[in-house]
Amino acid sequence: MDKWLRIALGMFIIAFGANSYAPMLLAYKMEAGLSESTVTFLLAAYILGLVPALLIGGKLSDRVGRRALMRPALVISALSSLIILAGGFGHTWLIGLGRFIGGIAIGFVMSSGAAWLREISDAPAAVSAKRATLASTGGFSGGPLVAGLLAQFAPFPLILPWAFHAIATVIVAFLVWNLPEVPVAGTIKGRMLPSIAFSSRFLWSVAAWAPWVFGCASTAFAILVSLTNQHFEHKIAYAGVIACVTMAIGMLVQPIVPRLGKGFVPPAVIGMGFAFLGMVFSYIIVRTDNPMWVAPAVLCLGTAYGIMMVSGLREVQLMAPAHELGSLIGIYYSMTYLGFFVPFVVSLFAPRFGYDTVFLIGMAVIALSVYPVTRVIRKYAPETES
């Protein structure tokens, strides 16, 4: 098995566990009686561990190497699932704790894993970005499907999904553990945030839209599922399928993103266009209460997720010097994962202002962002893509 593929498997299984919670939103509401705001906060709780882990992990991996972070990430990921499993016995705080340390695991692997995968092969930056995002997206897609089916049709719905992931993670750890390290030239000294993170290029070509990456995905499998699950008999399985399809669509469109870079409209802006359409269809769902509109909404939101994820990672790899690559990847991923707070924020404001108003605001924010994002990306585009 190729070395880069083993690294990709490590990224896959940790992402698998992180997004296994998506269909469990409904499972914990139905089986444990938790409220909408509680389950959506638990969805985003792992961001509290993920963001600092990404920022620290990216800088640390530039100093001590990528493998030094991948190993503990796998151990922590398995431990996270076991703690969440224990939370299924009536201890909600354990679910939150498990999600938190699961965030640490994915934070470490997303900063070190993507950089390690890039460095261990001779593939171009665009190909490495595609491999890294396919690995993580594959996990984000497979996790909720397996968890949703187990929670819906197997016994012990709050236990088996997490036990499955813990066992699978141990198996993958054996494949990754002794892979060779790639020498790194970074230093732990200096700024935690590289100077390029404050440049207009990074702020507009990446940071301005990065939260939409998982904001789009979580809108599909958390908000839209919550709005439409009453129309379906097997609600948890439905939630798992929607989450799986959303992420799978993103995975399927990712291979074509490098080709989009040769067009006049930057790939990130194309992704924003699909995000806008996703907001439009979501608005229609609210106004009509018709689940048939879920399909085009998920198609658009999943496509937006896939295009923007690769576009951002590609931009980061093009602009970052080698000794700051891990750090800037960590910052980029941190910004994308902030989108997981979208369902929680919506659960607080939508009851007062209405879901339709929330989606209209989303459309407006995207529309206002298109011009400055396009302008900056075009300014710094490589000559071969201009």
Coordinates of C-alpha atoms in Angstrom, one line a residue, residues 108-336:
F108 CA -3.9 17.4 14.8
V109 CA -4.6 15.2 11.8
M110 CA -5.9 17.9 9.5
S111 CA -2.9 20.2 10.0
S112 CA -0.2 17.5 10.1
G113 CA -1.9 14.9 7.8
A114 CA -2.5 17.2 4.8
A115 CA 1.1 18.5 5.1
W116 CA 2.5 15.0 5.5
L117 CA 0.6 13.7 2.5
R118 CA 1.9 16.6 0.5
E119 CA 5.5 16.1 1.4
I120 CA 5.7 12.3 1.2
S121 CA 4.8 12.2 -2.5
D122 CA 6.0 14.0 -5.6
A123 CA 2.5 15.0 -6.7
P124 CA 1.7 18.6 -7.6
A125 CA 0.0 20.8 -5.0
A126 CA -3.4 20.5 -6.6
V127 CA -3.2 16.7 -6.6
S128 CA -2.1 16.6 -3.0
A129 CA -4.8 18.9 -2.0
K130 CA -7.3 16.7 -3.8
R131 CA -6.0 13.6 -2.0
A132 CA -6.2 15.2 1.4
T133 CA -9.7 16.5 0.9
L134 CA -10.9 13.3 -0.6
A135 CA -9.6 11.4 2.4
S136 CA -11.3 13.7 5.0
T137 CA -14.4 14.1 2.9
G138 CA -14.7 10.3 2.5
G139 CA -14.6 10.0 6.3
F140 CA -17.1 12.8 6.8
S141 CA -19.4 11.0 4.3
G142 CA -19.0 7.4 5.5
G143 CA -19.2 8.1 9.2
P144 CA -22.7 9.4 9.3
L145 CA -24.0 6.7 6.9
V146 CA -22.7 3.9 9.1
A147 CA -23.6 5.6 12.3
G148 CA -27.1 6.4 11.1
L149 CA -27.8 2.9 9.9
L150 CA -26.5 1.3 13.1
A151 CA -28.5 3.7 15.3
Q152 CA -31.7 3.2 13.3
F153 CA -31.7 -0.6 12.7
A154 CA -29.2 -2.2 15.1
P155 CA -29.6 -2.7 18.9
F156 CA -28.0 -0.2 21.3
P157 CA -28.3 2.8 19.0
L158 CA -26.3 5.1 21.3
I159 CA -23.5 2.6 21.7
L160 CA -22.7 0.6 18.6
P161 CA -21.8 3.5 16.3
W162 CA -19.1 4.6 18.6
A163 CA -17.8 1.1 19.3
F164 CA -17.5 0.5 15.6
H165 CA -15.4 3.6 15.1
A166 CA -13.1 2.9 18.0
I167 CA -12.3 -0.6 16.7
A168 CA -11.7 0.6 13.2
T169 CA -9.4 3.4 14.4
V170 CA -7.2 0.9 16.2
I171 CA -6.8 -1.1 13.0
V172 CA -5.9 1.9 10.9
A173 CA -3.4 3.0 13.6
F174 CA -1.3 -0.1 13.0
L175 CA -1.1 0.8 9.3
V176 CA 0.1 4.4 10.0
W177 CA 2.2 4.1 13.1
N178 CA 5.6 3.3 11.6
L179 CA 5.4 5.3 8.3
P180 CA 8.7 7.2 7.7
E181 CA 8.8 10.8 8.8
V182 CA 9.7 13.6 6.3
P183 CA 12.3 16.1 7.6
V184 CA 10.8 19.5 8.3
A185 CA 12.6 22.9 8.5
G186 CA 10.2 24.8 10.6
T187 CA 10.8 26.2 14.1
I188 CA 8.6 26.4 17.1
K189 CA 9.8 29.9 17.8
G190 CA 8.3 33.0 16.3
R191 CA 4.7 33.9 15.7
M192 CA 2.0 31.3 16.2
L193 CA 0.2 32.8 13.3
P194 CA 2.4 33.3 10.2
S195 CA 2.5 36.8 8.8
I196 CA 0.9 35.8 5.5
A197 CA -2.3 35.0 7.5
F198 CA -2.8 38.7 7.9
S199 CA -2.2 39.6 4.3
S200 CA -5.0 40.8 2.1
R201 CA -4.4 37.8 -0.2
F202 CA -5.2 35.3 2.6
L203 CA -8.0 37.4 4.2
W204 CA -9.9 37.7 0.9
S205 CA -8.9 34.7 -1.1
V206 CA -9.5 32.3 1.8
A207 CA -10.6 33.7 5.1
A208 CA -13.6 35.7 3.9
W209 CA -15.5 32.6 2.8
A210 CA -13.8 29.7 4.6
P211 CA -16.6 29.2 7.3
W212 CA -19.0 28.6 4.4
V213 CA -17.2 25.3 3.7
F214 CA -18.7 23.4 6.7
G215 CA -21.5 26.0 7.1
C216 CA -23.0 24.6 3.9
A217 CA -22.5 21.0 4.9
S218 CA -23.9 21.4 8.4
T219 CA -26.9 23.4 7.0
A220 CA -27.8 20.3 4.9
F221 CA -27.4 17.5 7.5
A222 CA -28.4 19.4 10.6
I223 CA -30.8 22.3 9.8
L224 CA -32.6 20.8 6.7
V225 CA -32.9 17.4 8.4
S226 CA -34.4 19.0 11.5
L227 CA -36.9 20.9 9.2
T228 CA -38.0 17.8 7.2
N229 CA -37.4 14.6 9.2
Q230 CA -41.1 14.5 10.3
H231 CA -42.0 13.4 6.7
F232 CA -40.0 10.2 7.0
E233 CA -40.5 7.0 9.0
H234 CA -36.8 6.1 9.7
K235 CA -35.7 9.5 10.8
I236 CA -32.2 8.6 12.1
A237 CA -31.3 6.7 8.9
Y238 CA -32.7 9.6 6.9
A239 CA -30.3 11.9 8.8
G240 CA -27.4 9.6 8.1
V241 CA -28.2 9.4 4.4
I242 CA -28.5 13.1 4.0
A243 CA -25.2 13.7 5.8
C244 CA -23.5 11.0 3.7
V245 CA -24.9 12.3 0.4
T246 CA -24.0 15.9 1.2
M247 CA -20.4 14.9 1.9
A248 CA -20.2 12.4 -1.0
I249 CA -21.3 15.1 -3.5
G250 CA -18.6 17.2 -2.2
M251 CA -16.1 14.4 -2.6
L252 CA -17.3 13.7 -6.2
V253 CA -16.8 17.3 -7.3
Q254 CA -13.4 17.7 -5.8
P255 CA -11.4 16.0 -8.6
I256 CA -12.6 18.6 -11.1
V257 CA -11.7 21.6 -9.0
P258 CA -8.1 21.9 -10.3
R259 CA -9.5 22.3 -13.8
L260 CA -11.8 25.1 -12.7
G261 CA -8.7 27.1 -11.8
K262 CA -8.1 27.7 -15.5
G263 CA -11.3 29.6 -16.0
F264 CA -12.1 33.3 -15.6
V265 CA -14.2 32.8 -12.5
P266 CA -12.1 31.5 -9.5
P267 CA -13.2 28.1 -8.2
A268 CA -14.0 29.5 -4.8
V269 CA -16.5 31.9 -6.3
I270 CA -18.1 29.1 -8.2
G271 CA -18.5 27.4 -4.8
M272 CA -20.0 30.5 -3.4
G273 CA -22.5 30.5 -6.2
F274 CA -23.6 27.0 -5.3
A275 CA -23.8 28.0 -1.7
F276 CA -26.2 30.9 -2.7
L277 CA -28.4 28.4 -4.6
G278 CA -28.4 26.1 -1.5
M279 CA -29.7 29.0 0.5
V280 CA -32.4 29.7 -2.1
F281 CA -33.6 26.1 -2.0
S282 CA -33.4 26.0 1.8
Y283 CA -35.6 29.1 1.9
I284 CA -38.1 27.4 -0.4
I285 CA -38.2 24.4 1.9
V286 CA -39.1 26.6 4.8
R287 CA -41.8 28.4 2.9
T288 CA -43.4 25.3 1.4
D289 CA -42.7 22.5 3.9
N290 CA -42.1 20.3 0.9
P291 CA -39.3 17.7 1.4
M292 CA -38.9 17.3 -2.4
W293 CA -36.7 20.5 -2.3
V294 CA -34.2 18.8 0.0
A295 CA -32.6 17.0 -3.0
P296 CA -31.6 20.2 -5.0
A297 CA -30.6 21.9 -1.7
V298 CA -28.3 19.1 -0.7
L299 CA -26.9 18.9 -4.3
C300 CA -26.0 22.6 -4.2
L301 CA -24.7 22.7 -0.6
G302 CA -22.6 19.5 -1.1
T303 CA -21.2 20.9 -4.3
A304 CA -20.4 24.2 -2.6
Y305 CA -18.6 22.3 0.2
G306 CA -16.5 20.3 -2.1
I307 CA -15.4 23.1 -4.4
M308 CA -14.6 25.5 -1.6
M309 CA -12.7 22.9 0.5
V310 CA -10.3 22.1 -2.3
S311 CA -10.1 25.7 -3.5
G312 CA -9.0 27.0 -0.1
L313 CA -6.4 24.3 0.5
R314 CA -5.0 24.9 -3.0
E315 CA -4.7 28.6 -2.3
V316 CA -3.0 28.0 1.0
Q317 CA -0.5 25.6 -0.6
L318 CA 0.3 28.1 -3.3
M319 CA 0.9 31.1 -1.0
A320 CA 2.6 29.4 2.0
P321 CA 6.3 29.1 2.3
A322 CA 7.4 25.5 3.1
H323 CA 8.3 26.2 6.7
E324 CA 4.9 27.7 7.4
L325 CA 2.7 25.3 5.4
G326 CA 1.5 23.3 8.4
S327 CA 0.6 26.5 10.3
L328 CA -1.3 28.1 7.5
I329 CA -3.2 24.8 6.7
G330 CA -4.1 24.7 10.4
I331 CA -5.5 28.3 10.2
Y332 CA -7.4 27.5 7.1
Y333 CA -9.0 24.4 8.5
S334 CA -9.9 26.2 11.7
M335 CA -11.8 28.8 9.7
T336 CA -13.7 26.1 7.7

